[in-house]
Coordinates of C-alpha atoms in Angstrom, one line a residue:
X1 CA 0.0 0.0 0.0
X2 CA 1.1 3.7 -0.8
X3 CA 1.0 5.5 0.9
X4 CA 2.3 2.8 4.2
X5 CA 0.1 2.8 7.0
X6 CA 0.2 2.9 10.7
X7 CA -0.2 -1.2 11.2
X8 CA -1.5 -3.7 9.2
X9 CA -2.4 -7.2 10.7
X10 CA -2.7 -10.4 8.6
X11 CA -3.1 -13.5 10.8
X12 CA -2.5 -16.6 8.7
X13 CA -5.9 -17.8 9.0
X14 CA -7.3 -14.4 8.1
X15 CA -8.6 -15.6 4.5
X16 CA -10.6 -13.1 2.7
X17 CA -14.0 -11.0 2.2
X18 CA -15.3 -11.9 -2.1
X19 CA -17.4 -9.5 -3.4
X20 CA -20.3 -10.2 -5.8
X21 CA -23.3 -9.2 -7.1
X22 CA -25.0 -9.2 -4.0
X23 CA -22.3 -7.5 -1.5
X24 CA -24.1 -4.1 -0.2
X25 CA -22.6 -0.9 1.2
X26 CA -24.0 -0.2 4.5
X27 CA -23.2 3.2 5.5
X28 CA -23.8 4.9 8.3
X29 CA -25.4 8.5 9.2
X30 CA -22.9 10.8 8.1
X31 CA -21.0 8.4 5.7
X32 CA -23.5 8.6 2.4
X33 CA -21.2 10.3 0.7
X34 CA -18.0 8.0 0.9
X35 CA -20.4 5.2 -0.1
X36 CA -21.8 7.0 -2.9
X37 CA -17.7 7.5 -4.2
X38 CA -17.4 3.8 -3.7
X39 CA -20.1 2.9 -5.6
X40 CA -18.9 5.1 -8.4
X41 CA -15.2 3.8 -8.5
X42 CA -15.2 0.8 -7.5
X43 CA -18.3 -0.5 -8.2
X44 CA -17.6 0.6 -11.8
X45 CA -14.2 -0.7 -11.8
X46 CA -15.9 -4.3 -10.9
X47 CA -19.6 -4.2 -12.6
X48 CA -21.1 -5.0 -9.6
X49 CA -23.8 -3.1 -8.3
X50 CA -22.6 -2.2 -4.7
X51 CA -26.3 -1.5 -3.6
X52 CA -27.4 -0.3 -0.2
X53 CA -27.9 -2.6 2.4
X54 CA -28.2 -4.1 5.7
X55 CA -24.9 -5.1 7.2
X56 CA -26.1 -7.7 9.5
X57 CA -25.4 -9.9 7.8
X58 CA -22.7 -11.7 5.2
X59 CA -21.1 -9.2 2.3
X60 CA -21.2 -6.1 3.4
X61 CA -18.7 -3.3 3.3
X62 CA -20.1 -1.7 6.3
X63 CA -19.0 2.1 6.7
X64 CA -19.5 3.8 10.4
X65 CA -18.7 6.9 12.6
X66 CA -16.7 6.4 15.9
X67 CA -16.4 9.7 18.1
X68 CA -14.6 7.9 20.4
X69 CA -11.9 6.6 18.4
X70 CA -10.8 10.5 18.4
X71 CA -7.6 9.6 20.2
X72 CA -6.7 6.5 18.3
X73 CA -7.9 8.1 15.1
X74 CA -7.7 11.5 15.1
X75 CA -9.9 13.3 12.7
X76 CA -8.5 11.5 9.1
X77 CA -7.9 8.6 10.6
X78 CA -9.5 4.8 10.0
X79 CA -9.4 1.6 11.1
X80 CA -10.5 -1.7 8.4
X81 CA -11.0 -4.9 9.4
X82 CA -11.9 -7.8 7.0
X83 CA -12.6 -11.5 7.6
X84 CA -14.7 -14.1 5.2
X85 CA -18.8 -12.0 6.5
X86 CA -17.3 -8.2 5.3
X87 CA -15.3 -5.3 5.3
X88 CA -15.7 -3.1 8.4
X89 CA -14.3 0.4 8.1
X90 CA -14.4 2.7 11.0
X91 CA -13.1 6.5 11.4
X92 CA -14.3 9.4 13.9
X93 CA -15.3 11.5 10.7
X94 CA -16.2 10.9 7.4
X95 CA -13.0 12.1 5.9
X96 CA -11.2 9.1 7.7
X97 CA -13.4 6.6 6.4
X98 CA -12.9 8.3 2.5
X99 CA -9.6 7.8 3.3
X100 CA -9.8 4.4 4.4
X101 CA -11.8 3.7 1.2
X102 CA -8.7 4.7 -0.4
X103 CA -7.0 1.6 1.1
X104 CA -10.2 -0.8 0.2
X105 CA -9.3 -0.2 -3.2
X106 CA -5.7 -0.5 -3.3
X107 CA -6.2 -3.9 -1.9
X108 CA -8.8 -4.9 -4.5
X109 CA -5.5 -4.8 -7.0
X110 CA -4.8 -2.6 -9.8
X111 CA -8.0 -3.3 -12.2
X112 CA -10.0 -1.1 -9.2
X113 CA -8.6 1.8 -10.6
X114 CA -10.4 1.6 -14.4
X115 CA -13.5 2.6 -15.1
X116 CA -14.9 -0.2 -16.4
X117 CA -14.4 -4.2 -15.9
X118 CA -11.8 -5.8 -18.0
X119 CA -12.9 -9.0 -17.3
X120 CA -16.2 -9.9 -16.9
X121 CA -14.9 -13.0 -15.4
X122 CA -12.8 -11.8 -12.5
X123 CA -13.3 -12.0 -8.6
X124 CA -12.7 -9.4 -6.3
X125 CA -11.4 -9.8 -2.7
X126 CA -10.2 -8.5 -0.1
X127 CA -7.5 -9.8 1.6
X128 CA -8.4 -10.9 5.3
X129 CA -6.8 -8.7 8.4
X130 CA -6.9 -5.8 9.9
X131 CA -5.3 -2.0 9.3
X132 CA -5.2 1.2 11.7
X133 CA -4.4 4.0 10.7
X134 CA -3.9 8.0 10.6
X135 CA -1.7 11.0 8.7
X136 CA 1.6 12.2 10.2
X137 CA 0.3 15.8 8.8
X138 CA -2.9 17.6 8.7
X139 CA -1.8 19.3 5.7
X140 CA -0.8 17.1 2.9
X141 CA -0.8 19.2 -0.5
X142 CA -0.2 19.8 -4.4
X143 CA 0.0 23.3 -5.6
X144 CA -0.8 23.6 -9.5
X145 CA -0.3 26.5 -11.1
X146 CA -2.8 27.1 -13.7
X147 CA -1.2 30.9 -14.7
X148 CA 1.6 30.0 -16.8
X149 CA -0.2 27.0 -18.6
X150 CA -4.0 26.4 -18.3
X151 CA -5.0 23.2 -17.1
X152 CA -8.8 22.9 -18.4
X153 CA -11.0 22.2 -15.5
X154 CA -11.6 17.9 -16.5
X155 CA -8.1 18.1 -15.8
X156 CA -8.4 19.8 -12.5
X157 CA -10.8 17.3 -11.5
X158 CA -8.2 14.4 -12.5
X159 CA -6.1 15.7 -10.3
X160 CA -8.4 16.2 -7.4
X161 CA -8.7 12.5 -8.1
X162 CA -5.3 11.6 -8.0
X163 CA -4.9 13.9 -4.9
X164 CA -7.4 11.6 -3.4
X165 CA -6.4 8.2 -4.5
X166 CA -2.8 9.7 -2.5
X167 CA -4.6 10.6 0.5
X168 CA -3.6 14.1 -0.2
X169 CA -6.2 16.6 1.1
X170 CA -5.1 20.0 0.0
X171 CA -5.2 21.2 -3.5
X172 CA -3.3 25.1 -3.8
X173 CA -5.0 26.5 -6.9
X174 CA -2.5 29.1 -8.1
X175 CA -5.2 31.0 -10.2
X176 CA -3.1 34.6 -11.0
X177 CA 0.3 35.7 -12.4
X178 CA 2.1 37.9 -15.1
X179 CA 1.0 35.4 -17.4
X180 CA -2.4 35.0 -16.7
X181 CA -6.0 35.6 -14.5
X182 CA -7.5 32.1 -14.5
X183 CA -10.5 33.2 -12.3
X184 CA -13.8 34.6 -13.8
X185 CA -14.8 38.3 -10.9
X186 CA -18.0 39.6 -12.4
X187 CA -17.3 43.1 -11.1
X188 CA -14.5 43.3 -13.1
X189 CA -14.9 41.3 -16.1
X190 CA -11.6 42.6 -18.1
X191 CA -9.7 40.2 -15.7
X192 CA -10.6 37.3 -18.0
X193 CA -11.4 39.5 -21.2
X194 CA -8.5 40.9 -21.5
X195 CA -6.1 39.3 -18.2
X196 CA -6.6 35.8 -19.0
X197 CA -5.0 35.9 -23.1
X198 CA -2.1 36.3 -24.2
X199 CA -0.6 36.7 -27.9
X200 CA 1.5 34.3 -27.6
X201 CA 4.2 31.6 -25.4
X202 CA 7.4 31.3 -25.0
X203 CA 8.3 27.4 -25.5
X204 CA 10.7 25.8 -22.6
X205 CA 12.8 28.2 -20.4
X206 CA 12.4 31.7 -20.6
X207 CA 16.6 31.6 -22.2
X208 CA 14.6 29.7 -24.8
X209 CA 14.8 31.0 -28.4
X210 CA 11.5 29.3 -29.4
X211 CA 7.8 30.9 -29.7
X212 CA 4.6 29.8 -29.8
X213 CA 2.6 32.3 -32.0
X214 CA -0.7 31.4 -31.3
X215 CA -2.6 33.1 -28.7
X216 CA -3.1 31.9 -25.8
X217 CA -5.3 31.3 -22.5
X218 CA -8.0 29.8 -21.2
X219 CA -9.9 30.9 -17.6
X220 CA -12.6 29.3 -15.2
X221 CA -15.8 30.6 -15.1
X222 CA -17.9 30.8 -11.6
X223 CA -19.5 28.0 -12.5
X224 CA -16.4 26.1 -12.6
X225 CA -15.0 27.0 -9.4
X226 CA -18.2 25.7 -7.8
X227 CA -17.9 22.3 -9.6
X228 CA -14.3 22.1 -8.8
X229 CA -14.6 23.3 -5.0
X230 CA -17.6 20.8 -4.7
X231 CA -15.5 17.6 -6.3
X232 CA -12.8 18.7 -3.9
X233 CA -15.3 18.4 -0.3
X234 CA -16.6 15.5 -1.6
X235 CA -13.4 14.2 -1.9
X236 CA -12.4 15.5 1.4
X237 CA -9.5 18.0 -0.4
X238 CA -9.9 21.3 0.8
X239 CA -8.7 24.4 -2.0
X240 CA -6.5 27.3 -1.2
X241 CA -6.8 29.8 -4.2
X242 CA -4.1 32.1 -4.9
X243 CA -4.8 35.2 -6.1
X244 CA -1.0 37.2 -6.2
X245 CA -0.4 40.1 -4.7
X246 CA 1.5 42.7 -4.9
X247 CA 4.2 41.7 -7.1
X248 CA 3.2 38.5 -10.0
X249 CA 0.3 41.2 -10.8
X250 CA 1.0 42.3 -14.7
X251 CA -2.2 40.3 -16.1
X252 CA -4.3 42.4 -13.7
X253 CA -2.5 45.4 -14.5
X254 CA -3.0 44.5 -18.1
X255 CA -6.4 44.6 -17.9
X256 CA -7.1 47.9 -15.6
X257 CA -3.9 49.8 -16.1
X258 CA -5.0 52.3 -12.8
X259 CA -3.4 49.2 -10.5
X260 CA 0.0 49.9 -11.7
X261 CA 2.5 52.4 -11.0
X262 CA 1.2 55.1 -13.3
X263 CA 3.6 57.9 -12.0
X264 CA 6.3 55.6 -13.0
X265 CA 5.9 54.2 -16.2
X266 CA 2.8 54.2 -19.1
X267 CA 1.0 51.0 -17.5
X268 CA -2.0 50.9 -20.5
X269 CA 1.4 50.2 -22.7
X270 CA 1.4 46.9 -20.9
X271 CA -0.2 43.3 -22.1
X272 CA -0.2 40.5 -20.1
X273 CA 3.3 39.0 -19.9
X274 CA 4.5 36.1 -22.3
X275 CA 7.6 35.3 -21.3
X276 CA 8.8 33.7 -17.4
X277 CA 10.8 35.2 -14.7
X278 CA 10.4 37.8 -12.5
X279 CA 8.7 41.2 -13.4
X280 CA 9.3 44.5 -12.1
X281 CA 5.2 45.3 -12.8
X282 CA 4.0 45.7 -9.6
X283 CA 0.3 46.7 -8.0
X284 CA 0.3 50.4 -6.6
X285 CA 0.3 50.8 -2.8
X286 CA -3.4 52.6 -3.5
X287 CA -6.7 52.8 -1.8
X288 CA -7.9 52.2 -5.7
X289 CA -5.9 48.8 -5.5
X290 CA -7.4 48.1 -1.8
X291 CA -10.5 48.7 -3.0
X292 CA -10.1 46.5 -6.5
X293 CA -9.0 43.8 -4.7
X294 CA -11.3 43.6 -1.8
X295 CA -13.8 43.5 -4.2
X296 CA -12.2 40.3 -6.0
X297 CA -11.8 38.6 -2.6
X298 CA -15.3 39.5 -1.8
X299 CA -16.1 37.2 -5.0
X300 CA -13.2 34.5 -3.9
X301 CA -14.7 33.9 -0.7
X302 CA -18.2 33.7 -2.1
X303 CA -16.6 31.0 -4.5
X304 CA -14.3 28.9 -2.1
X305 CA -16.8 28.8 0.8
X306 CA -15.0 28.7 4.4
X307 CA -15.9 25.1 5.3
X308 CA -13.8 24.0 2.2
X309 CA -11.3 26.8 2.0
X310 CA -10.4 28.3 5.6
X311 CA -6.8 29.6 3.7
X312 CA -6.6 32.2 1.2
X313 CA -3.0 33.0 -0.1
X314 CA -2.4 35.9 -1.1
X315 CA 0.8 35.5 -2.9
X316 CA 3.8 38.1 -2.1
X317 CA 6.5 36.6 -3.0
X318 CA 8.9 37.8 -5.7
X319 CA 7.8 41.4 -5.5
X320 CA 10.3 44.0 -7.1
X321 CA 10.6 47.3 -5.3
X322 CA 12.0 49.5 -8.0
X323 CA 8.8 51.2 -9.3
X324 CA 8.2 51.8 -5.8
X325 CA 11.1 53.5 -5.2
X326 CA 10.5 55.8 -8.0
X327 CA 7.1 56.4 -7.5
X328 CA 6.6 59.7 -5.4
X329 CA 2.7 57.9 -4.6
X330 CA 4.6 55.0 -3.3
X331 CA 7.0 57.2 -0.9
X332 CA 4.1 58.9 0.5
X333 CA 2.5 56.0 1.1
X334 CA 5.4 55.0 3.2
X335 CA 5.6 58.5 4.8
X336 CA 2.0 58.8 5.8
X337 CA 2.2 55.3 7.4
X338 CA 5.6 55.9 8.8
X339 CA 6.9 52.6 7.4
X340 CA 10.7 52.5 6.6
X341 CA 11.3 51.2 3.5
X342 CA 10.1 49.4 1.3
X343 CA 9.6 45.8 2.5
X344 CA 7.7 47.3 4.9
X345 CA 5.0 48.7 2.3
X346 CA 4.8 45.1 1.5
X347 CA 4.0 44.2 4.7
X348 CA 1.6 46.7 4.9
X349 CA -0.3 45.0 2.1
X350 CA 0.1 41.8 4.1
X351 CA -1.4 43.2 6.9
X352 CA -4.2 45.2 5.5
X353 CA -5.6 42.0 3.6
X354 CA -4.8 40.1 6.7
X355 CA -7.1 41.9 8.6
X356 CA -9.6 42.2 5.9
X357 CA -9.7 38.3 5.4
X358 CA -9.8 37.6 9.3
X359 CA -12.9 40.1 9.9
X360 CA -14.6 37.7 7.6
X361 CA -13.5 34.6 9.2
X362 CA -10.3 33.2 6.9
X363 CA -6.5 33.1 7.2
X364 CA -4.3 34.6 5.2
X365 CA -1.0 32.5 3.9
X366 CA 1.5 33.6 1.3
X367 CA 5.2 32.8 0.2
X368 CA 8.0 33.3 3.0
X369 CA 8.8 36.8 1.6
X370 CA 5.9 37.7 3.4
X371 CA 7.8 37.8 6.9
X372 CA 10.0 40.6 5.2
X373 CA 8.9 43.9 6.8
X374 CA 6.8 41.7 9.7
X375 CA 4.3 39.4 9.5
X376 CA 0.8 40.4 11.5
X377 CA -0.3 37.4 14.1
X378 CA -2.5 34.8 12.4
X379 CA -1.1 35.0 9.0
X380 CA 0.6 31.6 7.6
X381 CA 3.6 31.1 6.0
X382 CA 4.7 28.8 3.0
X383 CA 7.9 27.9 3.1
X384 CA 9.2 27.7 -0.3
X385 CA 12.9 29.7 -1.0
X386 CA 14.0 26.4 1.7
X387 CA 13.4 25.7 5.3
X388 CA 14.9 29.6 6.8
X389 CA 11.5 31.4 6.3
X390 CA 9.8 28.4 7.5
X391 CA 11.8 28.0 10.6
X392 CA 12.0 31.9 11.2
X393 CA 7.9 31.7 10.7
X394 CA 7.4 28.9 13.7
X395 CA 9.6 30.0 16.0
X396 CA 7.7 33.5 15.8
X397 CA 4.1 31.7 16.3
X398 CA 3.1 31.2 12.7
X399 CA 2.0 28.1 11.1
X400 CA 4.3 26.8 8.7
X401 CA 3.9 24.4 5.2
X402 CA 7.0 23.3 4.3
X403 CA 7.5 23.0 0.5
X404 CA 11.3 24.1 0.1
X405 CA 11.8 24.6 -3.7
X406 CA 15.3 22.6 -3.7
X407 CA 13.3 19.2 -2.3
X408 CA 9.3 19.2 -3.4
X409 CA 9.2 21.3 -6.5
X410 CA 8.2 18.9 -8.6
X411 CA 9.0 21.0 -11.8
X412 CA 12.5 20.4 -11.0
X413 CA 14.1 17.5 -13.1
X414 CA 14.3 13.8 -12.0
X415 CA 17.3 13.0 -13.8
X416 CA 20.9 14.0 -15.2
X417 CA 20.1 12.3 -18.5
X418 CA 20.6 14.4 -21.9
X419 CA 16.5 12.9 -23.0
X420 CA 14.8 15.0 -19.5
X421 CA 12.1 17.2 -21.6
X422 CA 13.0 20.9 -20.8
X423 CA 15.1 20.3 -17.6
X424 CA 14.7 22.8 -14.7
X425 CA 16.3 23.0 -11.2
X426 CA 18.6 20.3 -9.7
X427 CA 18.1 16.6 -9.8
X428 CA 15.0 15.7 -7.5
X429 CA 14.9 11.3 -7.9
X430 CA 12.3 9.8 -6.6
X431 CA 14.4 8.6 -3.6
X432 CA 15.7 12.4 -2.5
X433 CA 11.5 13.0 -2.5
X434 CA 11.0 10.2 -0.2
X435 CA 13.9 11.0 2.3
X436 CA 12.4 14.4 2.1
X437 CA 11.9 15.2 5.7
X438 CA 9.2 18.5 6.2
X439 CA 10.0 19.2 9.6
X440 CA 14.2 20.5 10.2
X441 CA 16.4 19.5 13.2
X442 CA 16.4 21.5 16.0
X443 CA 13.0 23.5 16.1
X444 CA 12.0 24.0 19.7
X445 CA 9.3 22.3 20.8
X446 CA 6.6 25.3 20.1
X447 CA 7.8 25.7 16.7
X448 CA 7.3 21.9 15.7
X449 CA 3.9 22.2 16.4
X450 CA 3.5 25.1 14.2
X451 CA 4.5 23.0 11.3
X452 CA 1.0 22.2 9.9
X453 CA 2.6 20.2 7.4
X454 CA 3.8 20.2 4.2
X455 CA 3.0 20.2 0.0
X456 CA 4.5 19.5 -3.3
X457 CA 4.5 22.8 -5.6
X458 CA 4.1 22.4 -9.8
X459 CA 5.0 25.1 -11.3
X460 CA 4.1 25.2 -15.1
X461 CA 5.9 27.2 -17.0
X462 CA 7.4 24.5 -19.3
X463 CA 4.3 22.2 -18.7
X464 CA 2.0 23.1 -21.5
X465 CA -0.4 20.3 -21.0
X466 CA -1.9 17.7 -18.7
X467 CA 1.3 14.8 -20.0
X468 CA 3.8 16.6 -19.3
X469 CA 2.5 17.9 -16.1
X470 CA 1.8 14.2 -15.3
X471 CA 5.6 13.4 -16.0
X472 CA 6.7 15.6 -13.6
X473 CA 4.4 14.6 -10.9
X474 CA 4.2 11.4 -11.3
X475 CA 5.8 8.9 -9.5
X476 CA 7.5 11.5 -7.3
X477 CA 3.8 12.3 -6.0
X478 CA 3.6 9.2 -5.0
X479 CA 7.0 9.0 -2.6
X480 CA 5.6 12.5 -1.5
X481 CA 2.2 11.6 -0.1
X482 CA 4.2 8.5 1.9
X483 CA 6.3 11.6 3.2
X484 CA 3.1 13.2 4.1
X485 CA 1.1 10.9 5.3
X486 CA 3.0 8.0 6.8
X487 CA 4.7 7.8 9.9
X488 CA 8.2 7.1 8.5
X489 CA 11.4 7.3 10.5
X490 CA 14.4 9.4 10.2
X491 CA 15.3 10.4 6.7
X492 CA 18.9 8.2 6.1
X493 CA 17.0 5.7 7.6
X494 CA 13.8 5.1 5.5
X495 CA 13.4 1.9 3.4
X496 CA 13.8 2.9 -0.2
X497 CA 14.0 -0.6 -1.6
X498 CA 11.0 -1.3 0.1
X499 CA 9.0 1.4 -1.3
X500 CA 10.5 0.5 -4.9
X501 CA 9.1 -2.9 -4.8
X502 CA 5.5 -1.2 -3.5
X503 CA 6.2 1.1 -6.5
X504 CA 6.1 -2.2 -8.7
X505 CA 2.2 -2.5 -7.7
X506 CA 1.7 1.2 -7.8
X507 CA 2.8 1.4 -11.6
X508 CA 0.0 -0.7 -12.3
X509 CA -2.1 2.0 -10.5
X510 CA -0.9 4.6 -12.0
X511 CA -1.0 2.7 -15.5
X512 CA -4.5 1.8 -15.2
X513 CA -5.0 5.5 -14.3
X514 CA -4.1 6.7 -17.5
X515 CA -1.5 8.7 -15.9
X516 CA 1.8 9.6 -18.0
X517 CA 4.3 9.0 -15.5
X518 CA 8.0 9.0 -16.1
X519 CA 9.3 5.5 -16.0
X520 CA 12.2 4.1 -14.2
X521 CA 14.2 3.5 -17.1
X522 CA 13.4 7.2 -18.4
X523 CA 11.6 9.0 -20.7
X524 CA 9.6 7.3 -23.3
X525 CA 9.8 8.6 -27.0
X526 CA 7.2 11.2 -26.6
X527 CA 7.8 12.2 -23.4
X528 CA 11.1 13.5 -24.7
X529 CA 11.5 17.4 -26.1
X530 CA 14.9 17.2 -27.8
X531 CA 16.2 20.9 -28.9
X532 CA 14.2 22.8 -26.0
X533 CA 16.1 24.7 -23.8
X534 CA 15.6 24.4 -19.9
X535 CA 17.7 25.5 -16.8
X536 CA 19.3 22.4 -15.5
X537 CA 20.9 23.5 -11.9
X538 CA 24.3 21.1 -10.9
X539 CA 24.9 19.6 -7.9
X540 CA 23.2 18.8 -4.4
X541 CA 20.4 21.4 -3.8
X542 CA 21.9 23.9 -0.9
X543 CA 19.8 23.4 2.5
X544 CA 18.9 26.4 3.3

């Protein structure tokens, strides 16, 4: 099983629970949900009708509620124990027993992850035993940024999938950048008219001498963040949007030019950017931007409702100062407030939306350049330029998600070899992502348990579509979500070979998934992009 759990106990006598046509899901107040996802997957993957039932009886796979299992459990937690009459499966909420579906159907074999039967003929069983189990983390997530390179939302909802068959229950939805507003606001409708297109793409790394002239873009309506915030609570994932500020902002600025430093440079010159890197088009520190932007929130939060989406990040990271500097708007700004440079007019950003989002009941979160200036009380931290801003955030009271760039970017190449489609960043094998260790040495106690967890970021600049996104990812997600989720022991200790011959089983997974992950032995032919420049990075990634 992947990812490991807690225990697992198969007696030798333990034999096994067959299901057939007349095996019923008995579920329990609270649990019609998880059964109804069962039925859907796995009853579609088998042909066998899964129906509602009485579990007093033989063949059942009976799902039920536990309160008081809370401190055995915790809140994502399960226990499943199987003999010859059923499948019991027990948690203290319904997200542990989802999860501990997710287990059911690892251990029905490979052929429960189609969506149809491949052979009428076949049995399904469960193998005899019981498991207990529960997540090292409580948060266990995948950014995907959707700025750089679309993903169209069936794909989103594959991934929420794939998040869930991982036990992964955070999906960061990076919706804004230079090169893109992915997010329909109806109060401001050239975000995706103008904001969400543009003429064209710069192919591989921005060094890259190669163009794609077509235009380009694609956004999600309202309607489409409600499906894909609904698939995500049914599947127990919650969804952080992103929506960048004040730096990452020249899509915005595209679109409604009064946003930008106007007393610096001609902003209604600018288009939405089409190249990567860095870009020195920054929001103005105005009430005109406060204003703009609490209105977008104001949609956001209507969209990503709290139950589901408690986190809003709000970017910050990466945010060039120059304009600022040169803008005599800016410098008052920083008078009137009596801030001292710079950094702090970030932070004063920070903590004007931080206050903004906790009057209405959410927390704010952004990139560890958000500490520079000071961080206001209750805001979150990830951790991303390595563990320092993580470590400085949860020894100051903040809660931390590690995702240090030089260990879970998953953008970052997997492999020296010359065939590695558009390599970026240093050499991440699936074995440094599963002796990735989220939480550092020598935190004080406090700060450890301000470490909500920890997430794996895809960044898409040279991903233009769902394959090569899946090539990256994939199988690396798959050592990552152990990371997350199991309770594995020290890093130069953890069993490798064992997870590779798990991996064996999980291929088949992951084949019958229809994801296009990158083999052991490399890249196949098409996964290949021979001629396309990336930014390969020599060398052990600095631990910083």
């Amino acid at each position: 099983m992947i990812p490991a759990p807690l225990s697992v106990d198969t007696p030798a006598d333990a034999g096994s629970f067959a299901l057939d046509q007349n095996t019923v899901i008995d579920a329990a107040p609270g649990t019609e949900g998880v059964a109804r996802l069962l039925r859907a997957t796995v009853g579609a993957a088998t042909g066998l009708p899964l129906a509602p039932g009485s579990g007093d009886g033989r063949g059942a796979i009976r799902l039920r509620l536990d309160p008081a299992a809370a401190d055995e459990l915790g809140p994502e937690g399960y226990r499943l124990d199987v003999d010859a009459d059923g499948a019991t499966l027990v948690g203290v909420t319904a997200a542990g027993v989802f999860r501990g579906t997710q287990t059911v159907r690892q251990l029905l074999g490979p052929e429960a992850y189609r969506r149809a039967p491949v052979d009428q003929d076949r049995t399904w069983s469960i193998p005899g035993g019981s498991v207990s189990d529960r997540p090292r983390f409580a948060w266990r997530g995948l950014m995907i940024d959707v700025a750089r390179h679309f993903l169209p939302k069936e794909d989103v909802l594959r991934y929420l999938d794939l998040l869930a068959a991982h036990k992964l229950n955070v999906f960061h939805f990076h919706l804004t950048d230079d090169q893109g507003w992915r997010i329909e606001i109806k109060r401001h409708p050239r975000l995706t008219e103008v904001g969400a297109w543009r003429s064209r793409t710069k192919y591989g790394h921005r060094a890259s001498e190669l163009w794609d002239e077509t235009p380009y873009g694609g956004f999600y309506t309202q309607d489409d963040i409600r499906e894909i915030v609904a698939y995500a609570a049914e599947r127990h994932i919650s969804v952080v949007p992103e929506i960048d500020i004040p730096g990452h902002s020249q899509a915005a600025i595209a679109a409604y030019p009064e946003l930008g430093n106007t007393d610096v440079i001609d902003t209604t010159a600018l288009s939405v950017w089409d190249t990567w890197g860095i870009n020195a088009n920054v929001l103005a520190p105005t009430d005109n931007t406060l204003r703009f932007f609490e209105g977008v929130l104001e949609e956001v939060l209507e969209l990503f409702p709290a139950a589901t989406s408690p986190f809003i990040h709000i970017g910050g990271d990466e945010c060039r100062k120059e304009q600022w500097k040169d803008s005599p708007t800016a410098q008052a700004r920083i008078d009137e407030h009596g801030l001292a440079n710079e950094d702090e007019l970030q932070s004063w950003f920070i903590r004007h939306f931080n206050t903004w989002l906790a009057e209405r009941g959410r927390r704010l979160i952004g990139w560890d350049e958000i500490l520079e200036g000071g961080l206001p009380a209750g805001a979150a931290v990830s951790s991303w330029r390595g563990y320092g801003g993580g470590i400085a955030a949860a020894e100051a009271g903040h809660d931390v998600v590690m995702c240090p760039e030089q260990q879970v970017y998953l953008d970052h190449r997997q492999h020296d070899g010359p065939d590695e489609p558009m390599p970026i960043g240093f050499v991440r094998t699936l074995e440094d992502v599963y002796r990735f260790e989220p939480v550092p040495p020598n935190l004080s106690p406090d700060a450890v348990h301000h470490i909500m967890g920890t997430q794996a970021n895809v960044w898409s600049e040279v991903m233009q579509n769902r394959a090569r996104m899946d090539y990256q990812v994939f199988p690396r997600l798959a050592a990552f979500a152990e990371v997350a989720w199991s309770a594995l022991p020290a890093s130069a200790d953890r069993d490798f070979a064992g997870f590779e011959r798990r991996m064996t089983e999980h291929y088949a997974r992951l084949d019958a998934l229809g994801v296009e992950y990158r083999r052991p032995s490399g890249p196949l032919p098409w996964q290949k992009r021979p001629g396309v420049a990336g930014r390969p990075l020599e060398g052990p990634p600095p631990n910083v």
